[in-house]
Short mmCIF file of C-alpha atoms in Angstrom, two decimals:
data_model
loop_
_atom_site.label_atom_id
_atom_site.label_comp_id
_atom_site.label_asym_id
_atom_site.label_seq_id
_atom_site.Cartn_x
_atom_site.Cartn_y
_atom_site.Cartn_z
CA MET A 1485 56.95 -7.18 -64.15
CA THR A 1486 60.49 -8.45 -64.32
CA LYS A 1487 62.08 -11.11 -62.18
CA ARG A 1488 64.91 -13.59 -62.59
CA ALA A 1489 63.53 -17.06 -63.09
CA GLY A 1490 66.12 -18.97 -61.11
CA ILE A 1491 64.60 -18.87 -57.63
CA LEU A 1492 64.47 -22.45 -56.38
CA VAL A 1493 61.73 -22.53 -53.76
CA ALA A 1494 59.78 -25.57 -52.58
CA VAL A 1495 56.48 -24.60 -54.14
CA GLY A 1496 54.80 -27.98 -54.04
CA ALA A 1497 53.84 -28.13 -57.69
CA THR A 1498 56.15 -27.08 -60.48
CA VAL A 1499 55.73 -27.18 -64.19
CA ALA A 1500 58.07 -30.16 -64.32
CA GLY A 1501 55.64 -32.03 -62.10
CA LEU A 1502 52.71 -31.65 -64.46
CA VAL A 1503 52.87 -35.17 -65.85
CA THR A 1504 50.03 -36.06 -68.14
CA ALA A 1505 48.18 -39.21 -67.12
CA ALA A 1506 45.18 -41.03 -68.53
CA PRO A 1507 42.14 -38.95 -69.46
CA SER A 1508 40.17 -37.82 -66.45
CA THR A 1509 36.97 -39.71 -65.85
CA ALA A 1510 35.35 -36.54 -64.51
CA SER A 1511 33.22 -34.81 -67.09
CA ALA A 1512 33.96 -31.19 -67.86
CA PRO A 1513 31.82 -29.12 -65.47
CA SER A 1514 29.30 -26.71 -66.86
CA THR A 1515 30.10 -23.04 -66.58
CA ALA A 1516 26.52 -21.98 -67.16
CA THR A 1517 25.19 -19.93 -64.28
CA ALA A 1518 23.34 -16.71 -63.68
CA GLY A 1519 25.71 -13.88 -64.56
CA THR A 1520 28.10 -15.99 -66.62
CA GLY A 1521 25.89 -17.05 -69.51
CA ALA A 1522 25.50 -20.38 -71.24
CA ALA A 1523 28.13 -21.92 -73.44
CA ALA A 1524 28.97 -19.64 -76.31
CA PRO A 1525 27.24 -20.52 -79.58
CA GLY A 1526 29.61 -22.03 -82.09
CA ALA A 1527 32.29 -22.59 -79.47
CA ALA A 1528 35.39 -24.60 -80.28
CA THR A 1529 35.51 -28.36 -79.75
CA PRO A 1530 35.34 -29.01 -75.99
CA LEU A 1531 38.74 -29.38 -74.39
CA ARG A 1532 39.98 -32.86 -73.56
CA TRP A 1533 41.14 -32.61 -69.96
CA THR A 1534 43.55 -35.27 -68.73
CA GLY A 1535 44.85 -35.90 -65.25
CA CYS A 1536 48.20 -34.27 -64.47
CA ARG A 1537 48.05 -34.48 -60.70
CA THR A 1538 50.88 -33.54 -58.43
CA LYS A 1539 51.40 -34.48 -54.80
CA THR A 1540 50.28 -31.02 -53.74
CA TYR A 1541 47.48 -30.60 -56.27
CA PRO A 1542 45.92 -34.04 -56.84
CA ALA A 1543 42.87 -32.61 -58.66
CA LEU A 1544 44.94 -30.84 -61.32
CA GLN A 1545 44.00 -31.49 -64.94
CA CYS A 1546 45.70 -30.45 -68.18
CA ALA A 1547 44.68 -29.78 -71.77
CA THR A 1548 45.86 -27.98 -74.88
CA VAL A 1549 44.13 -25.63 -77.29
CA ARG A 1550 45.23 -24.40 -80.70
CA ALA A 1551 45.23 -20.70 -81.58
CA PRO A 1552 46.21 -18.78 -84.73
CA LEU A 1553 49.77 -17.52 -84.76
CA ASP A 1554 48.33 -14.47 -86.51
CA HIS A 1555 44.83 -13.76 -85.25
CA ASP A 1556 44.16 -11.72 -88.38
CA ASN A 1557 44.71 -14.92 -90.38
CA PRO A 1558 42.79 -17.53 -88.35
CA SER A 1559 43.18 -20.25 -90.99
CA GLY A 1560 46.97 -19.89 -91.09
CA ARG A 1561 49.70 -21.34 -88.92
CA GLN A 1562 48.62 -22.39 -85.44
CA VAL A 1563 50.31 -22.40 -82.03
CA THR A 1564 49.44 -24.71 -79.16
CA LEU A 1565 48.65 -23.33 -75.70
CA ALA A 1566 49.09 -25.53 -72.63
CA LEU A 1567 46.34 -25.25 -70.01
CA SER A 1568 45.78 -26.51 -66.48
CA ARG A 1569 42.62 -26.65 -64.38
CA ILE A 1570 41.22 -27.28 -60.95
CA PRO A 1571 37.56 -27.93 -61.82
CA HIS A 1572 34.70 -26.53 -59.78
CA THR A 1573 32.89 -28.91 -57.48
CA ALA A 1574 29.97 -26.77 -56.32
CA LYS A 1575 26.54 -27.32 -57.83
CA THR A 1576 26.56 -23.80 -59.21
CA SER A 1577 29.64 -22.45 -60.97
CA GLN A 1578 30.76 -18.85 -61.36
CA GLY A 1579 32.61 -19.83 -64.52
CA PRO A 1580 36.31 -19.94 -65.40
CA LEU A 1581 38.86 -17.95 -63.40
CA LEU A 1582 41.98 -17.52 -65.55
CA VAL A 1583 45.12 -16.89 -63.51
CA ASN A 1584 48.47 -15.52 -64.66
CA PRO A 1585 51.72 -15.06 -62.68
CA GLY A 1586 53.31 -12.36 -64.80
CA GLY A 1587 56.45 -12.08 -66.87
CA PRO A 1588 56.15 -11.79 -69.80
CA GLY A 1589 57.61 -15.27 -70.02
CA GLY A 1590 56.23 -16.79 -66.83
CA SER A 1591 54.66 -20.24 -66.87
CA GLY A 1592 51.19 -20.26 -65.35
CA LEU A 1593 50.39 -23.97 -65.22
CA SER A 1594 51.05 -24.32 -61.49
CA MET A 1595 49.08 -21.18 -60.67
CA ALA A 1596 45.76 -22.97 -61.02
CA GLY A 1597 46.55 -25.33 -58.16
CA PHE A 1598 48.03 -22.58 -56.01
CA VAL A 1599 45.10 -20.19 -56.39
CA ALA A 1600 42.47 -22.90 -55.95
CA SER A 1601 44.14 -24.18 -52.77
CA SER A 1602 44.75 -20.69 -51.37
CA LEU A 1603 41.18 -19.39 -51.70
CA PRO A 1604 38.59 -20.51 -49.14
CA ALA A 1605 37.44 -23.98 -50.17
CA LYS A 1606 33.80 -22.94 -50.50
CA LEU A 1607 34.74 -20.12 -52.87
CA ALA A 1608 37.30 -22.09 -54.90
CA ALA A 1609 34.69 -24.79 -55.44
CA GLN A 1610 32.58 -22.28 -57.41
CA TYR A 1611 35.23 -21.66 -60.07
CA ASP A 1612 37.07 -23.59 -62.73
CA VAL A 1613 40.53 -22.20 -61.96
CA ILE A 1614 42.48 -22.14 -65.22
CA GLY A 1615 46.25 -21.77 -65.54
CA PHE A 1616 48.03 -21.43 -68.86
CA ASP A 1617 51.39 -21.06 -70.51
CA PRO A 1618 51.15 -18.05 -72.85
CA ARG A 1619 52.34 -18.39 -76.44
CA GLY A 1620 56.00 -19.22 -76.65
CA VAL A 1621 56.25 -20.21 -72.97
CA GLY A 1622 57.00 -23.54 -71.31
CA LYS A 1623 54.78 -26.35 -72.53
CA SER A 1624 53.06 -24.22 -75.16
CA THR A 1625 54.51 -24.80 -78.61
CA PRO A 1626 56.55 -23.63 -80.31
CA ALA A 1627 58.57 -22.43 -77.32
CA LEU A 1628 61.20 -19.74 -77.71
CA ASP A 1629 64.86 -20.15 -76.76
CA CYS A 1630 66.97 -17.61 -78.60
CA VAL A 1631 70.38 -18.17 -77.01
CA PRO A 1632 70.75 -21.12 -74.64
CA LYS A 1633 72.93 -20.37 -71.60
CA TYR A 1634 72.93 -16.63 -72.35
CA PHE A 1635 73.29 -15.96 -68.61
CA GLU A 1636 76.04 -18.49 -68.03
CA PRO A 1637 78.46 -17.11 -65.41
CA VAL A 1638 80.67 -15.21 -65.18
CA ARG A 1639 79.22 -12.33 -67.25
CA PRO A 1640 81.01 -9.02 -67.77
CA ASP A 1641 80.56 -6.47 -64.99
CA SER A 1642 77.19 -4.81 -65.54
CA VAL A 1643 78.61 -1.34 -64.79
CA PRO A 1644 80.96 -0.49 -67.69
CA ASP A 1645 84.24 1.10 -66.60
CA SER A 1646 85.36 1.97 -70.12
CA TYR A 1647 84.05 2.54 -73.61
CA ALA A 1648 85.40 -0.86 -74.61
CA ALA A 1649 83.50 -2.59 -71.79
CA GLU A 1650 80.30 -0.80 -72.78
CA LYS A 1651 80.83 -1.76 -76.43
CA THR A 1652 81.32 -5.40 -75.46
CA ALA A 1653 78.05 -5.42 -73.53
CA ARG A 1654 76.22 -3.66 -76.37
CA ASN A 1655 77.47 -6.23 -78.85
CA ARG A 1656 76.40 -9.04 -76.55
CA ALA A 1657 72.84 -7.67 -76.34
CA ALA A 1658 72.73 -7.04 -80.09
CA SER A 1659 73.87 -10.60 -80.76
CA PHE A 1660 70.98 -11.88 -78.64
CA ALA A 1661 68.52 -9.84 -80.70
CA ALA A 1662 70.06 -11.07 -83.96
CA ALA A 1663 69.94 -14.68 -82.78
CA CYS A 1664 66.25 -14.33 -81.95
CA GLY A 1665 65.57 -13.04 -85.42
CA GLU A 1666 67.52 -15.84 -87.08
CA LYS A 1667 66.01 -18.62 -84.97
CA HIS A 1668 62.43 -17.40 -84.46
CA GLY A 1669 61.93 -14.84 -87.21
CA GLU A 1670 58.52 -16.22 -88.22
CA LEU A 1671 57.24 -16.00 -84.64
CA LEU A 1672 58.58 -12.64 -83.44
CA PRO A 1673 55.98 -10.44 -85.23
CA TYR A 1674 53.30 -12.24 -83.20
CA MET A 1675 55.00 -12.27 -79.81
CA ASP A 1676 53.17 -9.38 -78.19
CA THR A 1677 50.59 -8.69 -75.51
CA VAL A 1678 47.73 -8.09 -77.95
CA SER A 1679 48.27 -11.52 -79.52
CA ALA A 1680 48.47 -13.10 -76.05
CA ALA A 1681 45.23 -11.36 -75.07
CA LYS A 1682 43.53 -12.71 -78.17
CA ASP A 1683 44.79 -16.15 -77.13
CA LEU A 1684 42.85 -15.67 -73.89
CA ASP A 1685 39.70 -15.27 -75.92
CA THR A 1686 40.51 -18.46 -77.81
CA ILE A 1687 40.78 -20.18 -74.42
CA ARG A 1688 37.46 -18.65 -73.33
CA GLU A 1689 35.78 -19.97 -76.46
CA ALA A 1690 37.28 -23.44 -75.97
CA LEU A 1691 35.98 -23.43 -72.40
CA GLY A 1692 32.49 -22.76 -73.73
CA ALA A 1693 32.07 -19.65 -71.62
CA GLU A 1694 30.54 -16.34 -72.66
CA GLN A 1695 32.64 -14.49 -70.08
CA ILE A 1696 35.77 -15.05 -68.03
CA ASN A 1697 36.94 -13.99 -64.62
CA TYR A 1698 40.61 -13.00 -64.61
CA PHE A 1699 43.23 -12.74 -61.85
CA GLY A 1700 46.69 -11.52 -62.83
CA TYR A 1701 49.88 -10.58 -61.01
CA SER A 1702 52.55 -8.16 -62.28
CA TYR A 1703 52.78 -8.27 -66.10
CA GLY A 1704 49.61 -10.33 -65.84
CA THR A 1705 47.84 -7.10 -64.84
CA TYR A 1706 48.75 -5.52 -68.16
CA LEU A 1707 47.72 -8.65 -70.06
CA GLY A 1708 44.36 -8.59 -68.26
CA ALA A 1709 43.83 -4.88 -68.91
CA VAL A 1710 44.61 -5.34 -72.61
CA TYR A 1711 42.18 -8.26 -72.79
CA ALA A 1712 39.52 -6.12 -71.15
CA LYS A 1713 40.15 -3.35 -73.69
CA LEU A 1714 39.83 -5.73 -76.64
CA PHE A 1715 36.91 -7.77 -75.30
CA PRO A 1716 35.09 -5.70 -72.66
CA GLU A 1717 31.88 -7.68 -73.03
CA ARG A 1718 33.76 -10.88 -72.17
CA VAL A 1719 34.93 -9.67 -68.74
CA ARG A 1720 32.93 -10.68 -65.68
CA ARG A 1721 35.42 -9.96 -62.88
CA LEU A 1722 38.93 -8.57 -63.08
CA VAL A 1723 41.57 -8.74 -60.30
CA LEU A 1724 44.90 -6.96 -60.83
CA ASP A 1725 47.63 -7.44 -58.19
CA SER A 1726 50.91 -5.44 -58.31
CA VAL A 1727 50.12 -3.35 -61.31
CA VAL A 1728 52.14 -2.37 -64.36
CA ASP A 1729 51.92 1.34 -65.13
CA PRO A 1730 50.17 1.25 -68.51
CA ASP A 1731 51.51 4.69 -69.40
CA GLY A 1732 55.16 3.56 -69.17
CA VAL A 1733 55.21 0.48 -71.38
CA TRP A 1734 58.06 -0.49 -71.39
CA TYR A 1735 61.13 1.76 -71.40
CA GLU A 1736 59.87 4.24 -68.81
CA ASP A 1737 58.59 1.47 -66.56
CA ASN A 1738 62.04 -0.11 -66.48
CA LEU A 1739 63.67 3.20 -65.58
CA GLY A 1740 61.21 3.49 -62.70
CA GLN A 1741 62.26 0.06 -61.50
CA ASP A 1742 65.88 1.19 -61.18
CA HIS A 1743 65.05 3.63 -58.40
CA ALA A 1744 62.47 1.41 -56.73
CA PHE A 1745 64.79 -1.61 -56.53
CA ASP A 1746 67.56 0.54 -55.12
CA ALA A 1747 65.17 1.68 -52.39
CA ARG A 1748 64.29 -1.93 -51.56
CA HIS A 1749 67.97 -2.87 -51.49
CA LYS A 1750 68.53 -0.06 -49.00
CA ALA A 1751 65.61 -1.40 -46.97
CA LEU A 1752 67.35 -4.78 -46.82
CA MET A 1753 70.59 -3.12 -45.72
CA ALA A 1754 68.68 -1.25 -42.98
CA TRP A 1755 67.07 -4.51 -41.82
CA ILE A 1756 70.48 -6.18 -41.61
CA ALA A 1757 71.80 -3.23 -39.60
CA LYS A 1758 68.82 -3.44 -37.23
CA ASN A 1759 69.68 -7.10 -36.69
CA ASP A 1760 73.41 -6.61 -36.21
CA ALA A 1761 73.38 -8.97 -33.22
CA THR A 1762 72.67 -11.78 -35.68
CA TYR A 1763 74.61 -10.76 -38.77
CA LYS A 1764 77.46 -8.66 -37.33
CA LEU A 1765 77.77 -6.43 -40.37
CA GLY A 1766 77.32 -3.12 -38.56
CA LYS A 1767 74.53 -1.10 -36.97
CA ASP A 1768 74.60 1.76 -39.48
CA PRO A 1769 72.61 1.05 -42.69
CA ALA A 1770 75.01 3.17 -44.74
CA ALA A 1771 77.97 1.19 -43.41
CA VAL A 1772 76.23 -2.11 -44.20
CA GLU A 1773 75.50 -0.90 -47.72
CA ALA A 1774 79.12 0.14 -48.13
CA ALA A 1775 80.17 -3.36 -47.08
CA TRP A 1776 77.86 -4.80 -49.73
CA TYR A 1777 79.52 -2.68 -52.43
CA ARG A 1778 82.96 -3.72 -51.16
CA MET A 1779 81.77 -7.30 -51.61
CA ARG A 1780 80.76 -6.38 -55.15
CA ASP A 1781 84.24 -4.96 -55.81
CA ALA A 1782 85.81 -8.12 -54.41
CA VAL A 1783 83.87 -10.50 -56.65
CA LYS A 1784 84.69 -8.31 -59.63
CA LYS A 1785 88.38 -9.02 -59.00
CA HIS A 1786 87.88 -12.63 -57.94
CA PRO A 1787 84.46 -14.17 -58.71
CA ALA A 1788 83.24 -16.15 -55.73
CA ALA A 1789 83.86 -19.86 -56.29
CA GLY A 1790 84.48 -18.97 -59.93
CA LYS A 1791 80.73 -18.42 -60.38
CA VAL A 1792 79.63 -15.12 -58.86
CA GLY A 1793 80.85 -11.87 -60.37
CA PRO A 1794 79.17 -8.46 -59.98
CA GLY A 1795 76.27 -9.22 -62.31
CA GLU A 1796 75.59 -12.57 -60.65
CA LEU A 1797 75.78 -10.88 -57.23
CA GLU A 1798 73.16 -8.34 -58.28
CA ASP A 1799 70.99 -11.13 -59.65
CA THR A 1800 71.30 -13.03 -56.36
CA PHE A 1801 70.17 -10.11 -54.22
CA MET A 1802 67.51 -8.84 -56.64
CA PRO A 1803 64.85 -11.29 -55.35
CA GLY A 1804 65.09 -9.49 -52.01
CA GLY A 1805 63.45 -6.57 -53.77
CA TYR A 1806 60.51 -8.76 -54.71
CA TYR A 1807 59.93 -10.51 -51.41
CA ASN A 1808 61.31 -9.77 -47.96
CA GLY A 1809 60.85 -13.40 -46.97
CA TYR A 1810 64.20 -13.94 -48.71
CA TRP A 1811 65.99 -11.42 -46.51
CA PRO A 1812 67.20 -13.82 -43.78
CA ARG A 1813 68.83 -16.12 -46.34
CA LEU A 1814 70.41 -13.23 -48.22
CA ALA A 1815 71.67 -11.68 -44.99
CA GLU A 1816 73.19 -14.98 -43.88
CA THR A 1817 74.95 -15.29 -47.23
CA PHE A 1818 76.24 -11.72 -47.07
CA ALA A 1819 77.53 -12.26 -43.53
CA ALA A 1820 79.15 -15.59 -44.40
CA TYR A 1821 81.09 -14.03 -47.27
CA VAL A 1822 82.20 -10.92 -45.37
CA ASN A 1823 82.80 -12.38 -41.92
CA ASP A 1824 83.87 -15.93 -42.74
CA LYS A 1825 85.28 -15.52 -46.28
CA ASP A 1826 82.83 -18.22 -47.34
CA GLN A 1827 82.69 -18.12 -51.13
CA ASP A 1828 80.67 -21.30 -51.37
CA ALA A 1829 77.78 -19.71 -49.46
CA LEU A 1830 77.57 -17.01 -52.10
CA ALA A 1831 77.81 -19.52 -54.93
CA THR A 1832 75.04 -21.63 -53.38
CA ALA A 1833 72.79 -18.58 -52.95
CA TYR A 1834 73.41 -17.66 -56.60
CA LYS A 1835 72.43 -21.16 -57.66
CA ASP A 1836 69.24 -21.05 -55.57
CA PHE A 1837 68.11 -17.51 -56.36
CA ALA A 1838 69.53 -16.47 -59.70
CA ALA A 1839 71.02 -19.20 -61.89
CA VAL A 1840 69.08 -19.43 -65.15
CA ASP A 1841 68.21 -22.92 -66.34
CA ARG A 1842 66.56 -24.04 -69.57
CA SER A 1843 63.14 -22.75 -68.50
CA GLY A 1844 64.82 -19.46 -67.62
CA ASP A 1845 66.34 -19.25 -71.09
CA ASN A 1846 62.84 -19.74 -72.48
CA GLY A 1847 61.37 -17.18 -70.11
CA TYR A 1848 63.93 -14.52 -70.97
CA SER A 1849 63.49 -15.11 -74.69
CA VAL A 1850 59.74 -14.55 -74.37
CA TYR A 1851 60.28 -11.58 -72.06
CA ALA A 1852 62.50 -9.88 -74.64
CA ALA A 1853 60.29 -10.82 -77.58
CA VAL A 1854 57.13 -9.39 -76.02
CA GLN A 1855 58.58 -6.25 -74.47
CA CYS A 1856 60.60 -5.36 -77.55
CA ARG A 1857 57.57 -5.85 -79.82
CA ASP A 1858 54.90 -4.26 -77.60
CA ALA A 1859 56.19 -0.70 -77.75
CA GLY A 1860 58.96 1.50 -79.06
CA TRP A 1861 62.39 1.60 -77.41
CA PRO A 1862 65.14 4.17 -78.04
CA ARG A 1863 67.16 3.28 -81.11
CA THR A 1864 69.88 5.79 -80.29
CA TRP A 1865 72.27 4.22 -77.80
CA SER A 1866 73.20 7.58 -76.27
CA THR A 1867 69.67 7.78 -74.87
CA TRP A 1868 70.12 4.48 -73.05
CA ARG A 1869 73.58 5.46 -71.84
CA ASN A 1870 72.57 8.90 -70.55
CA ASP A 1871 69.40 7.67 -68.87
CA THR A 1872 71.21 4.79 -67.22
CA TRP A 1873 74.10 6.86 -65.86
CA GLN A 1874 71.58 9.38 -64.54
CA ALA A 1875 69.71 6.58 -62.74
CA HIS A 1876 72.94 4.92 -61.60
CA ARG A 1877 74.15 8.05 -59.82
CA LYS A 1878 71.14 7.90 -57.50
CA ALA A 1879 70.30 4.21 -57.70
CA PRO A 1880 73.42 2.12 -58.34
CA PHE A 1881 72.14 -1.28 -57.22
CA MET A 1882 70.75 -2.52 -60.53
CA SER A 1883 70.40 0.34 -63.03
CA TRP A 1884 73.02 -0.97 -65.46
CA ASN A 1885 72.02 -4.58 -64.84
CA ASN A 1886 68.45 -3.68 -65.86
CA THR A 1887 69.67 -1.81 -68.92
CA TRP A 1888 71.61 -4.79 -70.26
CA TYR A 1889 68.66 -7.04 -69.53
CA ASN A 1890 66.52 -4.93 -71.85
CA ALA A 1891 69.20 -3.79 -74.28
CA PRO A 1892 68.30 -6.32 -77.02
CA CYS A 1893 65.31 -4.04 -77.66
CA ALA A 1894 67.70 -1.37 -78.98
CA THR A 1895 68.37 -3.52 -82.07
CA TRP A 1896 65.33 -5.80 -82.10
CA PRO A 1897 64.75 -7.21 -85.60
CA VAL A 1898 60.98 -6.59 -85.62
CA GLU A 1899 59.42 -3.12 -85.65
CA PRO A 1900 57.51 -2.22 -82.47
CA LEU A 1901 53.77 -1.81 -82.16
CA GLU A 1902 51.89 1.08 -80.58
CA PRO A 1903 51.01 0.32 -76.94
CA VAL A 1904 47.36 -0.30 -76.16
CA ARG A 1905 45.65 2.53 -74.32
CA VAL A 1906 43.84 0.50 -71.69
CA THR A 1907 41.36 3.19 -70.58
CA ASN A 1908 38.04 1.40 -70.21
CA ASP A 1909 34.50 2.53 -69.37
CA ASP A 1910 32.82 -0.66 -70.56
CA ILE A 1911 33.80 -3.37 -68.05
CA PRO A 1912 32.42 -4.18 -64.60
CA PRO A 1913 34.36 -2.56 -61.74
CA ALA A 1914 37.78 -4.14 -61.24
CA LEU A 1915 39.65 -4.86 -58.01
CA ILE A 1916 43.21 -3.44 -58.00
CA LEU A 1917 45.72 -4.21 -55.24
CA GLN A 1918 49.06 -2.48 -54.79
CA ALA A 1919 51.83 -2.18 -52.21
CA THR A 1920 53.21 1.31 -51.61
CA ASP A 1921 56.87 0.22 -51.80
CA ASP A 1922 56.68 -2.38 -54.57
CA ALA A 1923 59.90 -2.28 -56.61
CA ALA A 1924 58.97 -4.28 -59.71
CA THR A 1925 55.72 -2.38 -60.33
CA PRO A 1926 55.96 0.88 -58.36
CA TYR A 1927 52.91 2.26 -56.58
CA GLU A 1928 52.09 4.87 -59.21
CA GLY A 1929 51.16 2.11 -61.63
CA GLY A 1930 48.30 0.96 -59.42
CA VAL A 1931 47.01 4.52 -59.09
CA THR A 1932 47.19 5.07 -62.84
CA MET A 1933 45.43 1.80 -63.64
CA SER A 1934 42.65 2.54 -61.14
CA ARG A 1935 42.01 5.82 -62.92
CA ARG A 1936 42.03 4.16 -66.34
CA LEU A 1937 39.40 1.54 -65.43
CA LYS A 1938 36.10 3.23 -64.66
CA GLY A 1939 34.51 2.18 -61.38
CA SER A 1940 37.54 0.18 -60.23
CA ARG A 1941 38.65 0.15 -56.60
CA LEU A 1942 42.23 0.43 -55.37
CA VAL A 1943 43.25 -1.46 -52.22
CA VAL A 1944 46.64 -0.38 -50.91
CA GLU A 1945 49.05 -2.27 -48.67
CA GLN A 1946 50.55 0.61 -46.70
CA GLY A 1947 54.28 0.18 -46.14
CA GLY A 1948 54.39 -3.08 -48.06
CA GLY A 1949 57.36 -3.74 -50.31
CA ASN A 1950 56.57 -7.19 -51.66
CA HIS A 1951 55.57 -7.79 -55.25
CA GLY A 1952 52.45 -9.95 -55.37
CA ILE A 1953 50.47 -9.27 -52.20
CA THR A 1954 47.30 -11.34 -52.20
CA LEU A 1955 47.25 -15.02 -51.20
CA SER A 1956 50.56 -14.48 -49.42
CA GLY A 1957 49.55 -14.13 -45.79
CA ASN A 1958 47.87 -10.71 -45.49
CA ASP A 1959 44.36 -11.45 -44.21
CA CYS A 1960 43.14 -7.91 -44.82
CA LEU A 1961 44.05 -7.98 -48.50
CA ASP A 1962 42.70 -11.49 -48.92
CA ALA A 1963 39.37 -10.47 -47.39
CA HIS A 1964 38.90 -7.90 -50.17
CA LEU A 1965 39.83 -10.51 -52.78
CA VAL A 1966 37.43 -13.07 -51.34
CA ASP A 1967 34.56 -10.59 -51.11
CA TYR A 1968 35.03 -9.58 -54.72
CA LEU A 1969 35.30 -13.11 -56.09
CA THR A 1970 32.33 -14.23 -53.99
CA ASP A 1971 29.75 -11.73 -55.22
CA GLY A 1972 31.51 -8.73 -56.72
CA THR A 1973 31.64 -6.72 -53.49
CA LEU A 1974 34.16 -3.87 -53.58
CA PRO A 1975 35.21 -1.29 -51.01
CA ALA A 1976 33.32 1.98 -51.23
CA GLY A 1977 34.89 4.44 -53.63
CA GLY A 1978 37.10 7.04 -51.96
CA GLY A 1979 37.03 9.54 -54.81
CA SER A 1980 40.81 9.67 -55.28
CA GLY A 1981 43.76 7.59 -54.17
CA ALA A 1982 43.16 4.45 -52.13
CA ASP A 1983 39.67 3.11 -51.61
CA ALA A 1984 40.84 0.82 -48.81
CA VAL A 1985 44.10 0.46 -46.89
CA CYS A 1986 45.65 -2.62 -45.30
CA ASP A 1987 48.71 -2.64 -43.07
CA ALA A 1988 51.75 -4.47 -44.37
CA LEU A 1989 52.82 -7.73 -42.76
CA PRO A 1990 55.61 -7.47 -40.17
CA GLU A 1991 59.17 -7.72 -41.44
CA PRO A 1992 60.72 -11.18 -41.23
CA LYS A 1993 62.56 -12.28 -38.11
CA PRO A 1994 66.33 -12.72 -38.29
CA ALA A 1995 65.98 -16.43 -37.66
CA PRO A 1996 68.27 -18.96 -39.33
CA ALA A 1997 67.30 -19.12 -42.99
CA THR A 1998 66.10 -22.70 -42.59
CA LYS A 1999 63.48 -21.48 -40.11
CA ALA A 2000 62.68 -18.09 -41.60
CA GLY A 2001 60.04 -19.24 -44.07
CA ALA A 2002 57.13 -19.29 -41.65
CA ASN A 2003 54.94 -17.46 -44.16
CA LEU A 2004 54.57 -20.48 -46.42
CA LYS A 2005 51.89 -18.83 -48.55
CA GLY A 2006 54.19 -15.95 -49.38
CA LYS A 2007 57.11 -18.26 -50.07
CA THR A 2008 55.00 -20.40 -52.40
CA LEU A 2009 53.55 -17.45 -54.30
CA HIS A 2010 56.91 -15.83 -54.87
CA GLY A 2011 58.31 -19.09 -56.16
CA LEU A 2012 55.58 -19.11 -58.79
CA LEU A 2013 55.52 -15.51 -59.98
CA GLY A 2014 56.49 -15.06 -63.58
CA PHE A 2015 59.83 -14.56 -65.23
CA ARG A 2016 61.35 -11.63 -63.37
CA GLY A 2017 57.74 -11.12 -62.20
#
């Protein structure tokens, strides 16, 4: 659901690499097939796909489609949505498979190549795998950027130690909200999940398909569930991986993250303690955690290399809550700072994992715009303060950091909408996949969503703590995904709770960070997942 956008991972194809070339000579493949329907009557002008190949994804194509800014006024102002595609090559197609990495604010253009290359070739060949940048994001226009360099280091300490410090942070968040209103006031009323879901139907129509298949991670699960609620007859297959709790949108969901991320941070500390022979930070998890907080105190007094204060330190270690494949690198950095007084190691890790560039500014602006508009947030600051201190006492790792990240919603210049109740009895059975120890979208969200979608099946990764669990190295989970996308096969219903259980992947080895990325699928996926997830 939420993830910093600064992780620099070699993912093969990035949005920057999607260079438009000459129009593709391949004709647009038909999506007509039994079960998907013929091209929709009165569909929009067929999309003009052009080559935008990358070294990793040479078959990638790109296009754009226009959609109403206000779907209730279809003849009014338009926005442009950027699309990508790996076209089907099989004689018979199962239609378009739209893929989304989450956010809100995450670019999805590279997801098409990743998903198509990660599925079995015979299965991928049956789908037109479609990536897209949602409204306001990346190469879609207009793109939001409320306050460039808003996360420029060094920020004030996220945990306020005085009323004055808290007031400064409140004013900073309020100034971001005001800047968004001044710069993008005409767009903000239409930056919401319902509008984005209606954009998906515009894409479906432009593709000439009566129905879509949809595969979303993180926030993408909520976007897919909202689409299914609005257009149940348009849904053929629905895959939701690492699921947003639809009953907590968005204030309660973020409070739940505070505790879940603290638990994952403690899991990292325990892993470092277990591997004391490598990192030499102590064999007691509590002692290792105490050393981490002493490091936090130290960078508060003297930011590492002039770049990494407490907030930047939290941002640097937060990705470890999303993906344990980052643990060896984070542990090495921690050890280098504590044992060798190496400030540059910490500054380099911050640059690689947490520094926010121009695309990150865009992603955060969209994140705030959508979450603040989607649902009501407390307008009384004492509610935020009391809830955060209560969380902080039990879960100090990122409770205040998360509060300031969302605090613009306390003074957002556009009134909130009512959240969509995604309960649905009218769609084909969905496949839902969830790790028990996921921090960004805690386990309860998957259970709730499975109950809301009639006939759905919940596949659980027992003991897993990563966020985004399919196509990342777990063969058991991927087998369920492949079966479902092949012919709709789902595990037998278990009545309540999990319908199928897969064991989590082993924890990473404490190898040197340069050799610790053996799970290349997982590393690639977690480099692509949306803005803060």
